[in-house]
Coordinates of C-alpha atoms in Angstrom, one line a residue:
M1 CA -46.1 -142.3 -105.6
S2 CA -46.7 -139.5 -103.1
A3 CA -48.3 -136.3 -104.3
P4 CA -46.0 -133.4 -105.0
D5 CA -45.5 -131.0 -102.2
R6 CA -47.7 -127.9 -102.4
P7 CA -46.0 -124.6 -102.1
A8 CA -46.6 -123.0 -98.7
S9 CA -49.4 -120.5 -98.5
P10 CA -48.3 -116.9 -97.6
V11 CA -51.4 -116.4 -95.5
V12 CA -50.0 -117.5 -92.2
P13 CA -46.7 -115.6 -92.5
V14 CA -48.6 -112.5 -93.6
L15 CA -50.9 -112.7 -90.6
L16 CA -47.9 -113.1 -88.3
L17 CA -46.3 -110.0 -89.9
L18 CA -49.5 -108.0 -89.4
I19 CA -49.5 -109.0 -85.7
A20 CA -45.8 -108.0 -85.5
M21 CA -46.4 -104.6 -87.0
A22 CA -49.4 -103.8 -84.8
S23 CA -47.5 -104.8 -81.7
L24 CA -44.4 -102.8 -82.8
Q25 CA -46.3 -99.6 -83.4
G26 CA -48.4 -99.9 -80.3
G27 CA -45.2 -100.4 -78.3
A28 CA -43.6 -97.3 -80.0
S29 CA -46.6 -95.2 -78.8
L30 CA -46.1 -96.5 -75.3
A31 CA -42.4 -95.9 -75.4
K32 CA -42.9 -92.2 -75.9
S33 CA -44.3 -92.1 -72.3
L34 CA -40.8 -93.1 -71.1
F35 CA -39.0 -90.3 -72.9
P36 CA -39.4 -87.6 -70.2
A37 CA -37.8 -90.0 -67.6
V38 CA -34.9 -91.5 -69.5
G39 CA -34.9 -89.9 -73.0
A40 CA -34.9 -91.6 -76.4
Q41 CA -31.6 -93.3 -75.9
G42 CA -32.6 -94.7 -72.5
T43 CA -35.9 -96.0 -73.8
A44 CA -34.1 -97.8 -76.7
A45 CA -31.7 -99.3 -74.2
L46 CA -34.5 -100.5 -71.9
R47 CA -36.5 -101.9 -74.8
L48 CA -33.6 -104.0 -76.1
L49 CA -32.3 -105.0 -72.7
F50 CA -35.6 -106.5 -71.5
S51 CA -36.3 -107.9 -74.9
A52 CA -33.0 -109.9 -74.7
L53 CA -33.8 -111.0 -71.1
I54 CA -37.2 -112.3 -72.3
L55 CA -36.0 -114.0 -75.5
L56 CA -32.8 -115.6 -74.2
P57 CA -34.5 -118.1 -71.8
I58 CA -37.3 -118.8 -74.2
L59 CA -35.3 -119.5 -77.3
Q60 CA -32.2 -120.9 -75.6
P61 CA -29.6 -119.8 -78.2
W62 CA -26.8 -121.6 -76.4
R63 CA -28.1 -124.8 -78.0
L64 CA -26.8 -123.4 -81.3
R65 CA -23.4 -124.5 -82.7
L66 CA -22.5 -121.5 -84.8
P67 CA -19.4 -121.4 -87.1
A68 CA -17.3 -118.2 -87.2
E69 CA -19.4 -117.1 -90.2
G70 CA -22.6 -117.7 -88.3
W71 CA -21.4 -115.5 -85.4
R72 CA -20.5 -112.7 -87.9
I73 CA -24.0 -112.8 -89.5
V74 CA -25.7 -112.8 -86.1
A75 CA -23.6 -110.0 -84.8
L76 CA -24.4 -107.9 -87.9
Y77 CA -28.1 -108.8 -87.5
G78 CA -27.9 -107.6 -83.9
L79 CA -26.0 -104.4 -84.6
T80 CA -28.4 -103.4 -87.3
L81 CA -31.3 -104.1 -84.9
G82 CA -29.7 -101.9 -82.3
G83 CA -29.0 -99.1 -84.7
M84 CA -32.5 -99.3 -86.1
N85 CA -34.1 -99.0 -82.6
L86 CA -31.8 -96.3 -81.3
M87 CA -32.2 -94.0 -84.4
F88 CA -35.9 -94.6 -84.6
Y89 CA -36.5 -93.5 -81.0
M90 CA -34.2 -90.5 -81.6
S91 CA -36.4 -89.6 -84.6
I92 CA -39.8 -89.8 -82.8
S93 CA -38.5 -87.6 -80.0
T94 CA -38.8 -84.7 -82.4
I95 CA -41.1 -85.7 -85.3
P96 CA -44.5 -87.4 -85.4
L97 CA -44.6 -91.2 -85.2
G98 CA -46.4 -91.8 -88.5
I99 CA -44.0 -89.5 -90.4
A100 CA -40.9 -91.2 -88.8
V101 CA -42.2 -94.6 -89.8
A102 CA -42.9 -93.5 -93.3
L103 CA -39.4 -92.1 -93.7
E104 CA -37.9 -95.2 -92.1
F105 CA -39.7 -97.4 -94.6
T106 CA -37.3 -96.2 -97.4
G107 CA -35.1 -99.0 -96.1
P108 CA -37.4 -102.0 -96.7
L109 CA -38.7 -100.4 -99.9
A110 CA -35.2 -100.3 -101.2
V111 CA -34.8 -104.0 -100.4
A112 CA -38.1 -104.7 -102.3
V113 CA -36.8 -102.7 -105.3
F114 CA -33.4 -104.3 -105.5
T115 CA -34.7 -107.9 -105.0
S116 CA -37.6 -107.7 -107.5
R117 CA -37.5 -109.2 -110.9
R118 CA -41.1 -109.2 -112.2
L119 CA -42.7 -106.1 -113.7
L120 CA -45.8 -106.6 -111.5
D121 CA -43.7 -106.5 -108.4
F122 CA -42.5 -103.0 -109.4
A123 CA -46.0 -101.9 -110.0
W124 CA -47.0 -102.8 -106.4
I125 CA -43.8 -101.2 -105.1
G126 CA -44.6 -98.1 -107.0
L127 CA -48.1 -97.9 -105.6
A128 CA -46.7 -98.3 -102.1
A129 CA -44.1 -95.6 -102.8
I130 CA -46.8 -93.1 -104.0
G131 CA -48.7 -93.7 -100.8
L132 CA -45.6 -93.1 -98.7
V133 CA -44.9 -89.8 -100.6
V134 CA -48.4 -88.6 -99.9
L135 CA -48.1 -89.5 -96.2
I136 CA -45.0 -87.4 -95.8
P137 CA -45.7 -83.7 -95.3
H138 CA -44.9 -81.2 -98.1
G139 CA -44.1 -77.5 -98.4
D140 CA -44.3 -75.6 -95.2
D141 CA -45.2 -78.7 -93.2
L142 CA -42.1 -80.5 -94.4
A143 CA -39.9 -77.4 -93.6
A144 CA -41.4 -77.5 -90.1
L145 CA -40.0 -81.0 -89.4
D146 CA -36.9 -81.2 -87.4
P147 CA -34.1 -82.0 -89.9
V148 CA -32.1 -84.0 -87.3
G149 CA -35.2 -86.1 -86.6
V150 CA -35.6 -86.7 -90.3
A151 CA -32.0 -87.7 -90.6
Y152 CA -32.4 -90.2 -87.7
A153 CA -35.5 -91.7 -89.4
L154 CA -33.6 -92.2 -92.7
G155 CA -30.7 -93.7 -90.8
A156 CA -33.1 -96.1 -89.1
G157 CA -34.3 -97.0 -92.6
V158 CA -30.8 -98.0 -93.7
C159 CA -30.5 -100.2 -90.6
W160 CA -33.9 -101.6 -91.3
A161 CA -32.8 -102.7 -94.8
L162 CA -29.7 -104.3 -93.4
Y163 CA -31.8 -106.0 -90.7
I164 CA -33.9 -107.6 -93.3
V165 CA -30.9 -108.9 -95.2
F166 CA -29.0 -110.2 -92.2
G167 CA -32.1 -111.4 -90.4
Q168 CA -33.1 -113.5 -93.4
R169 CA -29.7 -115.0 -93.7
A170 CA -29.5 -115.8 -90.0
G171 CA -33.0 -117.3 -89.8
L172 CA -32.6 -119.4 -92.9
R173 CA -29.2 -120.8 -92.0
Y174 CA -29.5 -121.1 -88.2
G175 CA -33.1 -120.9 -87.2
P176 CA -35.3 -118.6 -85.0
R177 CA -32.9 -118.9 -82.0
T178 CA -30.7 -116.4 -83.7
V179 CA -33.2 -113.6 -82.8
A180 CA -32.3 -114.0 -79.1
L181 CA -28.6 -113.7 -79.9
A182 CA -29.3 -110.7 -82.1
A183 CA -31.3 -109.0 -79.3
A184 CA -28.4 -109.6 -76.9
F185 CA -25.9 -108.0 -79.4
A186 CA -28.3 -105.1 -79.9
A187 CA -28.7 -104.5 -76.2
L188 CA -25.0 -104.6 -75.5
A189 CA -24.5 -102.1 -78.4
V190 CA -27.2 -99.6 -77.3
L191 CA -26.9 -99.9 -73.5
P192 CA -23.9 -97.5 -73.2
F193 CA -25.9 -94.8 -75.0
G194 CA -28.8 -95.3 -72.6
I195 CA -26.5 -95.1 -69.5
A196 CA -24.7 -92.0 -70.8
S197 CA -28.0 -90.3 -71.5
A198 CA -30.2 -91.3 -68.4
G199 CA -27.6 -92.4 -65.8
S200 CA -29.0 -94.1 -62.7
A201 CA -32.6 -93.2 -63.7
L202 CA -32.4 -96.0 -66.3
F203 CA -32.6 -98.6 -63.5
S204 CA -35.5 -97.0 -61.6
A205 CA -37.9 -99.7 -60.3
Q206 CA -40.9 -97.4 -61.2
L207 CA -40.1 -97.7 -64.9
L208 CA -39.9 -101.5 -64.8
P209 CA -43.6 -102.3 -65.8
A210 CA -43.6 -99.8 -68.7
A211 CA -40.1 -100.9 -69.8
V212 CA -41.1 -104.6 -69.8
A213 CA -44.4 -103.8 -71.7
V214 CA -42.4 -101.8 -74.3
A215 CA -39.9 -104.7 -74.7
V216 CA -42.6 -107.3 -75.2
L217 CA -44.7 -105.2 -77.6
S218 CA -41.9 -103.5 -79.5
S219 CA -39.1 -106.1 -79.6
A220 CA -39.6 -109.6 -78.2
L221 CA -43.0 -110.4 -79.9
P222 CA -42.5 -108.7 -83.3
Y223 CA -38.9 -109.7 -83.8
A224 CA -39.6 -113.3 -82.8
L225 CA -42.5 -113.3 -85.4
E226 CA -40.5 -111.6 -88.0
V227 CA -37.6 -114.1 -88.0
V228 CA -40.2 -116.8 -88.7
V229 CA -41.7 -114.7 -91.5
L230 CA -38.3 -113.9 -93.0
T231 CA -37.8 -117.7 -93.7
R232 CA -41.2 -118.1 -95.3
L233 CA -41.5 -115.1 -97.6
P234 CA -39.2 -113.7 -100.4
A235 CA -37.3 -110.6 -99.4
R236 CA -39.2 -108.5 -102.0
T237 CA -42.6 -109.7 -100.6
F238 CA -41.5 -109.1 -97.0
G239 CA -40.1 -105.6 -97.9
T240 CA -43.2 -104.5 -99.7
L241 CA -45.6 -105.9 -97.0
L242 CA -43.7 -103.8 -94.5
S243 CA -45.2 -100.8 -96.3
L244 CA -48.1 -101.4 -93.9
E245 CA -45.8 -100.3 -91.1
P246 CA -46.5 -96.5 -91.7
V247 CA -50.2 -97.4 -91.8
F248 CA -50.0 -99.0 -88.3
G249 CA -47.8 -96.1 -87.2
A250 CA -50.4 -93.5 -88.4
I251 CA -53.2 -95.4 -86.7
S252 CA -51.3 -95.9 -83.5
G253 CA -50.3 -92.2 -83.5
L254 CA -54.0 -91.3 -84.0
L255 CA -55.3 -93.6 -81.3
F256 CA -52.6 -93.1 -78.6
L257 CA -50.9 -89.8 -79.4
G258 CA -53.7 -87.7 -81.1
E259 CA -51.7 -87.3 -84.3
A260 CA -54.6 -87.0 -86.9
L261 CA -54.4 -87.7 -90.6
S262 CA -56.0 -85.7 -93.4
L263 CA -58.4 -87.2 -96.0
T264 CA -55.6 -87.3 -98.6
Q265 CA -53.3 -89.1 -96.2
W266 CA -56.0 -91.7 -95.5
G267 CA -56.2 -92.2 -99.3
A268 CA -52.4 -92.8 -99.2
V269 CA -53.0 -95.4 -96.4
A270 CA -55.5 -97.1 -98.7
A271 CA -53.0 -97.2 -101.6
I272 CA -50.4 -98.8 -99.3
V273 CA -52.8 -101.4 -98.1
T274 CA -53.8 -102.2 -101.7
A275 CA -50.1 -102.6 -102.7
S276 CA -49.4 -104.9 -99.8
A277 CA -52.4 -107.0 -100.5
G278 CA -51.5 -107.1 -104.2
I279 CA -48.0 -108.3 -103.8
T280 CA -49.1 -111.0 -101.3
L281 CA -51.6 -112.4 -103.8
T282 CA -49.2 -112.3 -106.8
A283 CA -46.5 -113.8 -104.7
S284 CA -48.9 -116.7 -103.9
R285 CA -49.8 -117.2 -107.6
G286 CA -46.2 -117.0 -108.7
K287 CA -45.3 -120.0 -106.5
R288 CA -47.9 -122.3 -108.1

Protein backbone atom coordinates (compact mmCIF):
# COMPACT_ATOMS: atom_id res chain seq x y z
CA MET A 1 0.00 0.00 0.00
CA SER A 2 1.36 3.38 -0.93
CA ALA A 3 1.93 5.99 1.73
CA PRO A 4 -0.79 8.60 2.04
CA ASP A 5 -0.13 11.85 0.20
CA ARG A 6 1.35 14.52 2.39
CA PRO A 7 -0.32 17.90 2.25
CA ALA A 8 1.59 20.38 0.17
CA SER A 9 3.82 22.73 2.13
CA PRO A 10 2.91 26.42 1.91
CA VAL A 11 6.58 27.44 1.86
CA VAL A 12 7.01 27.47 -1.92
CA PRO A 13 3.80 29.38 -2.73
CA VAL A 14 4.59 31.88 0.06
CA LEU A 15 8.06 32.48 -1.41
CA LEU A 16 6.53 32.96 -4.85
CA LEU A 17 4.08 35.47 -3.40
CA LEU A 18 6.90 37.40 -1.70
CA ILE A 19 8.74 37.63 -5.02
CA ALA A 20 5.53 38.79 -6.70
CA MET A 21 4.94 41.52 -4.12
CA ALA A 22 8.53 42.79 -4.22
CA SER A 23 8.39 42.90 -8.03
CA LEU A 24 5.00 44.62 -8.04
CA GLN A 25 5.99 47.44 -5.69
CA GLY A 26 9.35 47.98 -7.37
CA GLY A 27 7.49 48.30 -10.65
CA ALA A 28 5.04 50.77 -9.10
CA SER A 29 7.93 53.02 -8.07
CA LEU A 30 9.36 52.85 -11.60
CA ALA A 31 5.93 53.54 -13.07
CA LYS A 32 5.75 56.95 -11.39
CA SER A 33 8.63 58.05 -13.64
CA LEU A 34 6.26 57.68 -16.61
CA PHE A 35 3.51 59.86 -15.12
CA PRO A 36 4.94 63.18 -16.39
CA ALA A 37 4.97 61.83 -19.97
CA VAL A 38 1.69 59.89 -20.25
CA GLY A 39 -0.13 60.34 -16.94
CA ALA A 40 -1.50 57.68 -14.62
CA GLN A 41 -4.03 56.38 -17.17
CA GLY A 42 -1.40 56.09 -19.89
CA THR A 43 1.01 54.32 -17.57
CA ALA A 44 -1.66 51.80 -16.56
CA ALA A 45 -2.48 51.19 -20.24
CA LEU A 46 1.18 50.66 -21.16
CA ARG A 47 1.71 48.35 -18.22
CA LEU A 48 -1.24 46.13 -19.13
CA LEU A 49 -0.64 46.23 -22.89
CA PHE A 50 2.98 45.09 -22.69
CA SER A 51 2.13 42.61 -19.96
CA ALA A 52 -0.41 40.98 -22.28
CA LEU A 53 2.05 41.00 -25.20
CA ILE A 54 4.62 39.25 -22.99
CA LEU A 55 2.27 36.69 -21.42
CA LEU A 56 0.29 35.67 -24.52
CA PRO A 57 3.13 33.97 -26.44
CA ILE A 58 4.58 32.45 -23.26
CA LEU A 59 1.38 30.93 -21.84
CA GLN A 60 -0.35 30.29 -25.20
CA PRO A 61 -3.95 30.59 -23.92
CA TRP A 62 -5.32 29.64 -27.35
CA ARG A 63 -4.65 26.05 -26.29
CA LEU A 64 -7.48 26.36 -23.77
CA ARG A 65 -10.96 25.13 -24.61
CA LEU A 66 -13.12 27.29 -22.42
CA PRO A 67 -16.88 26.84 -22.03
CA ALA A 68 -19.11 29.93 -21.94
CA GLU A 69 -18.90 30.01 -18.13
CA GLY A 70 -15.11 29.88 -18.37
CA TRP A 71 -15.01 32.90 -20.66
CA ARG A 72 -17.27 34.78 -18.25
CA ILE A 73 -14.98 34.06 -15.28
CA VAL A 74 -11.83 34.97 -17.22
CA ALA A 75 -13.44 38.17 -18.51
CA LEU A 76 -14.39 39.21 -14.96
CA TYR A 77 -10.88 38.29 -13.81
CA GLY A 78 -9.44 40.55 -16.51
CA LEU A 79 -11.83 43.46 -15.91
CA THR A 80 -11.09 43.48 -12.18
CA LEU A 81 -7.38 43.33 -12.98
CA GLY A 82 -7.72 46.32 -15.29
CA GLY A 83 -9.78 48.31 -12.81
CA MET A 84 -7.33 47.57 -10.01
CA ASN A 85 -4.37 48.79 -12.09
CA LEU A 86 -6.07 51.92 -13.40
CA MET A 87 -7.42 53.09 -10.05
CA PHE A 88 -4.20 52.28 -8.20
CA TYR A 89 -2.14 54.41 -10.58
CA MET A 90 -4.70 57.19 -10.34
CA SER A 91 -4.32 57.05 -6.56
CA ILE A 92 -0.50 57.17 -6.42
CA SER A 93 -0.50 60.19 -8.70
CA THR A 94 -1.74 62.23 -5.73
CA ILE A 95 -1.01 60.26 -2.52
CA PRO A 96 2.15 58.42 -1.30
CA LEU A 97 2.76 54.87 -2.55
CA GLY A 98 2.83 53.24 0.90
CA ILE A 99 -0.44 54.91 1.93
CA ALA A 100 -2.15 53.98 -1.34
CA VAL A 101 -1.16 50.33 -0.95
CA ALA A 102 -2.32 50.30 2.68
CA LEU A 103 -5.74 51.69 1.68
CA GLU A 104 -5.95 49.31 -1.28
CA PHE A 105 -5.31 46.38 1.03
CA THR A 106 -8.78 46.76 2.53
CA GLY A 107 -9.87 44.55 -0.39
CA PRO A 108 -7.80 41.42 0.30
CA LEU A 109 -8.29 41.95 4.05
CA ALA A 110 -12.05 41.76 3.48
CA VAL A 111 -11.55 38.51 1.55
CA ALA A 112 -9.55 37.10 4.46
CA VAL A 113 -12.28 38.08 6.94
CA PHE A 114 -15.20 36.69 4.92
CA THR A 115 -13.48 33.37 4.15
CA SER A 116 -12.06 32.69 7.62
CA ARG A 117 -13.62 30.16 9.95
CA ARG A 118 -11.09 29.65 12.76
CA LEU A 119 -10.70 32.00 15.71
CA LEU A 120 -6.91 32.04 15.26
CA ASP A 121 -7.34 33.28 11.68
CA PHE A 122 -9.26 36.28 12.96
CA ALA A 123 -6.51 36.99 15.50
CA TRP A 124 -3.87 37.19 12.74
CA ILE A 125 -6.19 39.24 10.54
CA GLY A 126 -6.83 41.60 13.45
CA LEU A 127 -3.09 42.08 14.02
CA ALA A 128 -2.60 42.86 10.32
CA ALA A 129 -5.52 45.31 10.44
CA ILE A 130 -4.01 47.12 13.45
CA GLY A 131 -0.72 47.46 11.59
CA LEU A 132 -2.50 48.89 8.56
CA VAL A 133 -4.41 51.41 10.69
CA VAL A 134 -1.12 52.62 12.20
CA LEU A 135 0.47 52.90 8.74
CA ILE A 136 -2.31 55.20 7.50
CA PRO A 137 -1.87 58.87 8.53
CA HIS A 138 -4.16 60.37 11.18
CA GLY A 139 -5.43 63.82 12.13
CA ASP A 140 -3.96 66.68 10.14
CA ASP A 141 -1.81 64.30 8.06
CA LEU A 142 -4.92 62.38 6.98
CA ALA A 143 -6.77 65.60 6.16
CA ALA A 144 -3.86 66.61 3.94
CA LEU A 145 -4.33 63.54 1.73
CA ASP A 146 -6.12 64.12 -1.56
CA PRO A 147 -9.67 62.68 -1.05
CA VAL A 148 -9.93 61.70 -4.72
CA GLY A 149 -6.67 59.77 -4.45
CA VAL A 150 -7.98 58.05 -1.31
CA ALA A 151 -11.20 57.12 -3.14
CA TYR A 152 -9.23 55.68 -6.06
CA ALA A 153 -7.12 53.59 -3.64
CA LEU A 154 -10.24 52.20 -1.95
CA GLY A 155 -11.79 51.49 -5.35
CA ALA A 156 -8.63 49.61 -6.30
CA GLY A 157 -9.12 47.61 -3.09
CA VAL A 158 -12.59 46.53 -4.19
CA CYS A 159 -11.17 45.41 -7.53
CA TRP A 160 -8.33 43.61 -5.72
CA ALA A 161 -10.81 41.61 -3.64
CA LEU A 162 -12.73 40.59 -6.77
CA TYR A 163 -9.43 39.82 -8.54
CA ILE A 164 -8.62 37.29 -5.80
CA VAL A 165 -12.03 35.64 -6.08
CA PHE A 166 -12.15 35.42 -9.89
CA GLY A 167 -8.42 34.69 -10.20
CA GLN A 168 -8.72 31.72 -7.87
CA ARG A 169 -11.72 30.37 -9.74
CA ALA A 170 -10.05 30.79 -13.13
CA GLY A 171 -6.75 29.28 -11.98
CA LEU A 172 -8.31 26.28 -10.23
CA ARG A 173 -10.70 25.44 -13.07
CA TYR A 174 -8.67 26.27 -16.16
CA GLY A 175 -5.01 26.62 -15.12
CA PRO A 176 -2.35 29.35 -15.25
CA ARG A 177 -2.93 30.11 -18.94
CA THR A 178 -5.96 32.13 -17.87
CA VAL A 179 -3.68 34.91 -16.58
CA ALA A 180 -2.67 35.74 -20.16
CA LEU A 181 -6.30 35.99 -21.26
CA ALA A 182 -7.09 38.11 -18.20
CA ALA A 183 -4.18 40.43 -19.06
CA ALA A 184 -5.55 40.80 -22.60
CA PHE A 185 -9.04 41.66 -21.31
CA ALA A 186 -7.50 44.15 -18.85
CA ALA A 187 -5.42 45.82 -21.57
CA LEU A 188 -8.42 46.16 -23.91
CA ALA A 189 -10.47 47.69 -21.08
CA VAL A 190 -7.86 50.24 -19.96
CA LEU A 191 -6.25 51.17 -23.30
CA PRO A 192 -9.04 53.61 -24.28
CA PHE A 193 -8.44 55.54 -21.03
CA GLY A 194 -4.72 55.71 -21.78
CA ILE A 195 -5.25 56.93 -25.34
CA ALA A 196 -7.79 59.54 -24.22
CA SER A 197 -5.36 60.82 -21.60
CA ALA A 198 -1.98 60.68 -23.38
CA GLY A 199 -2.84 60.62 -27.09
CA SER A 200 0.03 59.81 -29.47
CA ALA A 201 2.59 60.20 -26.64
CA LEU A 202 1.47 56.78 -25.45
CA PHE A 203 3.28 55.18 -28.40
CA SER A 204 6.56 57.10 -28.13
CA ALA A 205 9.58 54.88 -28.79
CA GLN A 206 11.49 56.67 -26.03
CA LEU A 207 9.08 55.25 -23.45
CA LEU A 208 9.42 51.67 -24.68
CA PRO A 209 12.25 50.44 -22.35
CA ALA A 210 10.63 51.85 -19.20
CA ALA A 211 7.17 50.64 -20.26
CA VAL A 212 8.41 47.09 -20.85
CA ALA A 213 10.26 47.11 -17.51
CA VAL A 214 7.11 48.28 -15.71
CA ALA A 215 5.05 45.60 -17.48
CA VAL A 216 7.45 42.83 -16.47
CA LEU A 217 7.93 43.97 -12.87
CA SER A 218 4.38 45.13 -12.16
CA SER A 219 2.23 42.72 -14.15
CA ALA A 220 3.74 39.87 -16.16
CA LEU A 221 5.92 38.40 -13.40
CA PRO A 222 3.74 39.01 -10.30
CA TYR A 223 0.42 38.02 -11.89
CA ALA A 224 1.89 34.86 -13.40
CA LEU A 225 3.23 33.93 -9.96
CA GLU A 226 0.00 34.87 -8.19
CA VAL A 227 -2.19 32.66 -10.36
CA VAL A 228 0.01 29.71 -9.31
CA VAL A 229 -0.15 30.75 -5.65
CA LEU A 230 -3.94 31.18 -5.79
CA THR A 231 -4.32 27.48 -6.63
CA ARG A 232 -2.10 26.37 -3.73
CA LEU A 233 -3.24 28.52 -0.81
CA PRO A 234 -6.69 29.08 0.72
CA ALA A 235 -8.22 32.46 -0.06
CA ARG A 236 -7.99 33.55 3.61
CA THR A 237 -4.27 32.71 3.74
CA PHE A 238 -3.60 34.42 0.43
CA GLY A 239 -5.60 37.47 1.50
CA THR A 240 -3.79 37.85 4.81
CA LEU A 241 -0.34 37.25 3.32
CA LEU A 242 -1.07 40.13 0.99
CA SER A 243 -0.93 42.33 4.10
CA LEU A 244 2.79 42.36 3.32
CA GLU A 245 2.00 44.40 0.20
CA PRO A 246 1.94 47.72 2.14
CA VAL A 247 5.25 46.71 3.73
CA PHE A 248 6.83 46.26 0.31
CA GLY A 249 5.13 49.47 -0.80
CA ALA A 250 6.55 51.40 2.15
CA ILE A 251 10.05 50.00 1.62
CA SER A 252 9.88 50.68 -2.12
CA GLY A 253 8.65 54.21 -1.45
CA LEU A 254 11.55 54.75 0.96
CA LEU A 255 14.24 53.34 -1.35
CA PHE A 256 13.10 54.78 -4.67
CA LEU A 257 10.84 57.74 -3.88
CA GLY A 258 12.26 59.06 -0.59
CA GLU A 259 8.98 58.49 1.31
CA ALA A 260 10.25 57.89 4.86
CA LEU A 261 8.39 56.10 7.69
CA SER A 262 8.26 57.02 11.36
CA LEU A 263 9.36 54.65 14.14
CA THR A 264 5.70 53.94 14.93
CA GLN A 265 5.02 53.05 11.32
CA TRP A 266 7.98 50.66 11.30
CA GLY A 267 6.36 49.03 14.35
CA ALA A 268 3.22 48.65 12.27
CA VAL A 269 5.29 47.01 9.55
CA ALA A 270 6.61 44.53 12.15
CA ALA A 271 3.03 43.74 13.24
CA ILE A 272 1.98 43.05 9.66
CA VAL A 273 4.99 40.79 9.07
CA THR A 274 4.18 38.88 12.27
CA ALA A 275 0.55 38.42 11.22
CA SER A 276 1.57 37.16 7.79
CA ALA A 277 4.10 34.73 9.22
CA GLY A 278 1.58 33.55 11.82
CA ILE A 279 -1.21 32.76 9.40
CA THR A 280 1.25 30.92 7.14
CA LEU A 281 2.44 28.70 9.98
CA THR A 282 -1.06 27.99 11.32
CA ALA A 283 -2.34 27.26 7.81
CA SER A 284 0.45 24.70 7.43
CA ARG A 285 -0.41 23.02 10.76
CA GLY A 286 -4.11 23.07 10.00
CA LYS A 287 -3.56 20.88 6.92
CA ARG A 288 -1.79 18.10 8.83
